[in-house]
Amino acid sequence: MLTKEDAGPSTLFVVRAPLVSGVLEMVTEVAIGGPLAPGSHNATAMDISPGGRALLVRTYDRAHLFLRGDTETWVDALGRAALAVPVTAELQGEAIAWRPDGRGYLTSSEGLMPPLHFFENDARCPAY
């Protein structure tokens, strides 16, 4: 889970199995809207790829991709600049999710029956 902040860094938490009510473990802070992930400060959605090596973060106007190497931690990966990935201009970008096969992602806005937008991975973002 990634917190949505109006100012300052967002905090990434993990919930480990077996699920115990109210138990979140802080992983790291992420400067959304800062030099590593420019644009809006408001992280509105996040999803980890099916393979666990790529993390998408959605803001109102952008999407960022953080890639984790085989031996890296998320702290390492989130300490580097994110790759900007395509999004469609939406009223208010509120959702992002990987396809189950990791070969692309979908975005959507808020509102009554907003459209889904699909983006296939490019050479920078193979299936993860």
mmCIF file of C-alpha atoms in Angstrom:
data_model
loop_
_atom_site.group_PDB
_atom_site.id
_atom_site.type_symbol
_atom_site.label_atom_id
_atom_site.label_comp_id
_atom_site.label_asym_id
_atom_site.label_seq_id
_atom_site.Cartn_x
_atom_site.Cartn_y
_atom_site.Cartn_z
ATOM 1 C CA MET A 1 0.000 0.000 0.000
ATOM 2 C CA LEU A 2 1.193 3.510 -0.815
ATOM 3 C CA THR A 3 -0.095 6.553 1.038
ATOM 4 C CA LYS A 4 -1.532 9.564 -0.794
ATOM 5 C CA GLU A 5 0.020 12.781 0.481
ATOM 6 C CA ASP A 6 -0.675 16.413 -0.405
ATOM 7 C CA ALA A 7 2.932 17.343 0.400
ATOM 8 C CA GLY A 8 6.049 15.381 1.229
ATOM 9 C CA PRO A 9 6.853 11.766 0.487
ATOM 10 C CA SER A 10 4.374 8.908 0.252
ATOM 11 C CA THR A 11 5.004 5.891 2.463
ATOM 12 C CA LEU A 12 5.090 2.353 1.082
ATOM 13 C CA PHE A 13 3.762 -0.345 3.404
ATOM 14 C CA VAL A 14 3.637 -4.129 3.084
ATOM 15 C CA VAL A 15 1.074 -6.456 4.613
ATOM 16 C CA ARG A 16 2.539 -9.917 5.132
ATOM 17 C CA ALA A 17 0.669 -13.202 5.190
ATOM 18 C CA PRO A 18 -0.918 -14.458 7.281
ATOM 19 C CA LEU A 19 -2.918 -11.255 7.527
ATOM 20 C CA VAL A 20 -3.226 -9.860 11.035
ATOM 21 C CA SER A 21 -5.720 -7.037 11.394
ATOM 22 C CA GLY A 22 -4.056 -3.629 11.539
ATOM 23 C CA VAL A 23 -0.473 -4.853 10.988
ATOM 24 C CA LEU A 24 1.370 -2.816 8.349
ATOM 25 C CA GLU A 25 5.141 -2.810 7.960
ATOM 26 C CA MET A 26 6.773 0.344 6.605
ATOM 27 C CA VAL A 27 9.101 -0.385 3.674
ATOM 28 C CA THR A 28 10.309 3.074 2.631
ATOM 29 C CA GLU A 29 9.274 6.578 1.658
ATOM 30 C CA VAL A 30 8.880 7.577 -1.995
ATOM 31 C CA ALA A 31 9.211 11.191 -3.144
ATOM 32 C CA ILE A 32 6.294 11.247 -5.595
ATOM 33 C CA GLY A 33 6.299 14.668 -7.239
ATOM 34 C CA GLY A 34 10.015 15.092 -6.546
ATOM 35 C CA PRO A 35 13.019 14.740 -8.850
ATOM 36 C CA LEU A 36 12.775 10.908 -8.996
ATOM 37 C CA ALA A 37 9.077 10.929 -9.985
ATOM 38 C CA PRO A 38 8.116 14.412 -11.240
ATOM 39 C CA GLY A 39 4.580 15.765 -11.519
ATOM 40 C CA SER A 40 1.739 15.654 -9.052
ATOM 41 C CA HIS A 41 2.545 14.820 -5.416
ATOM 42 C CA ASN A 42 -0.655 12.797 -5.063
ATOM 43 C CA ALA A 43 -0.129 9.072 -5.541
ATOM 44 C CA THR A 44 -3.648 7.915 -6.406
ATOM 45 C CA ALA A 45 -2.960 4.238 -7.162
ATOM 46 C CA MET A 46 -0.196 1.648 -7.161
ATOM 47 C CA ASP A 47 0.229 -1.926 -8.356
ATOM 48 C CA ILE A 48 3.082 -4.429 -8.218
ATOM 49 C CA SER A 49 3.556 -6.578 -11.298
ATOM 50 C CA PRO A 50 2.600 -10.262 -11.213
ATOM 51 C CA GLY A 51 6.299 -11.210 -11.186
ATOM 52 C CA GLY A 52 7.045 -8.802 -8.329
ATOM 53 C CA ARG A 53 9.794 -6.831 -10.080
ATOM 54 C CA ALA A 54 7.965 -3.725 -11.294
ATOM 55 C CA LEU A 55 5.850 -1.189 -9.466
ATOM 56 C CA LEU A 56 3.501 1.262 -11.177
ATOM 57 C CA VAL A 57 2.476 4.458 -9.383
ATOM 58 C CA ARG A 58 -0.388 6.590 -10.731
ATOM 59 C CA THR A 59 -0.850 10.263 -9.991
ATOM 60 C CA TYR A 60 -3.583 12.551 -11.269
ATOM 61 C CA ASP A 61 -1.605 13.352 -14.416
ATOM 62 C CA ARG A 62 1.192 10.782 -14.794
ATOM 63 C CA ALA A 63 2.301 7.212 -14.265
ATOM 64 C CA HIS A 64 5.713 6.137 -12.997
ATOM 65 C CA LEU A 65 7.423 2.761 -13.303
ATOM 66 C CA PHE A 66 10.002 1.577 -10.774
ATOM 67 C CA LEU A 67 11.987 -1.539 -11.705
ATOM 68 C CA ARG A 68 13.670 -3.844 -9.191
ATOM 69 C CA GLY A 69 16.611 -6.045 -10.129
ATOM 70 C CA ASP A 70 16.777 -9.718 -9.158
ATOM 71 C CA THR A 71 18.845 -9.050 -6.044
ATOM 72 C CA GLU A 72 17.535 -5.593 -5.160
ATOM 73 C CA THR A 73 15.149 -4.532 -2.454
ATOM 74 C CA TRP A 74 12.259 -2.128 -3.025
ATOM 75 C CA VAL A 75 14.191 0.438 -0.997
ATOM 76 C CA ASP A 76 16.956 0.282 -3.646
ATOM 77 C CA ALA A 77 14.534 0.424 -6.579
ATOM 78 C CA LEU A 78 12.480 3.314 -5.180
ATOM 79 C CA GLY A 79 15.660 5.295 -4.527
ATOM 80 C CA ARG A 80 16.269 5.640 -8.286
ATOM 81 C CA ALA A 81 14.467 7.780 -10.825
ATOM 82 C CA ALA A 82 11.253 6.245 -12.109
ATOM 83 C CA LEU A 83 10.560 5.709 -15.785
ATOM 84 C CA ALA A 84 7.669 7.785 -17.109
ATOM 85 C CA VAL A 85 5.123 5.512 -18.759
ATOM 86 C CA PRO A 86 2.216 6.547 -20.987
ATOM 87 C CA VAL A 87 -1.193 7.537 -19.685
ATOM 88 C CA THR A 88 -4.173 9.070 -21.421
ATOM 89 C CA ALA A 89 -5.316 12.527 -20.336
ATOM 90 C CA GLU A 90 -8.111 11.619 -17.941
ATOM 91 C CA LEU A 91 -10.435 13.796 -15.865
ATOM 92 C CA GLN A 92 -8.673 12.671 -12.693
ATOM 93 C CA GLY A 93 -6.411 9.629 -12.945
ATOM 94 C CA GLU A 94 -7.313 7.396 -10.013
ATOM 95 C CA ALA A 95 -6.511 3.806 -10.982
ATOM 96 C CA ILE A 96 -3.723 1.680 -12.430
ATOM 97 C CA ALA A 97 -3.382 -2.093 -12.588
ATOM 98 C CA TRP A 98 -1.162 -4.630 -14.302
ATOM 99 C CA ARG A 99 -2.614 -7.195 -16.667
ATOM 100 C CA PRO A 100 -2.450 -10.644 -15.049
ATOM 101 C CA ASP A 101 0.324 -11.666 -17.476
ATOM 102 C CA GLY A 102 2.382 -8.517 -16.739
ATOM 103 C CA ARG A 103 2.470 -7.522 -20.424
ATOM 104 C CA GLY A 104 0.712 -4.190 -19.971
ATOM 105 C CA TYR A 105 -1.407 -2.104 -17.646
ATOM 106 C CA LEU A 106 -4.761 -0.351 -17.483
ATOM 107 C CA THR A 107 -5.685 3.086 -16.171
ATOM 108 C CA SER A 108 -8.962 4.794 -15.411
ATOM 109 C CA SER A 109 -10.371 8.000 -13.987
ATOM 110 C CA GLU A 110 -13.000 8.609 -11.370
ATOM 111 C CA GLY A 111 -16.594 9.357 -12.275
ATOM 112 C CA LEU A 112 -19.607 7.506 -13.600
ATOM 113 C CA MET A 113 -18.519 4.667 -15.924
ATOM 114 C CA PRO A 114 -15.110 6.051 -16.916
ATOM 115 C CA PRO A 115 -13.360 4.261 -19.783
ATOM 116 C CA LEU A 116 -10.463 1.870 -19.228
ATOM 117 C CA HIS A 117 -7.268 2.638 -21.128
ATOM 118 C CA PHE A 118 -4.878 -0.207 -21.978
ATOM 119 C CA PHE A 119 -1.146 0.217 -22.564
ATOM 120 C CA GLU A 120 1.121 -2.563 -23.807
ATOM 121 C CA ASN A 121 4.636 -2.733 -22.440
ATOM 122 C CA ASP A 122 7.338 -1.318 -24.633
ATOM 123 C CA ALA A 123 11.043 -2.206 -24.829
ATOM 124 C CA ARG A 124 11.719 -0.375 -21.540
ATOM 125 C CA CYS A 125 9.138 -2.442 -19.731
ATOM 126 C CA PRO A 126 9.083 -6.125 -20.677
ATOM 127 C CA ALA A 127 6.683 -8.450 -18.876
ATOM 128 C CA TYR A 128 7.388 -8.478 -15.160
#
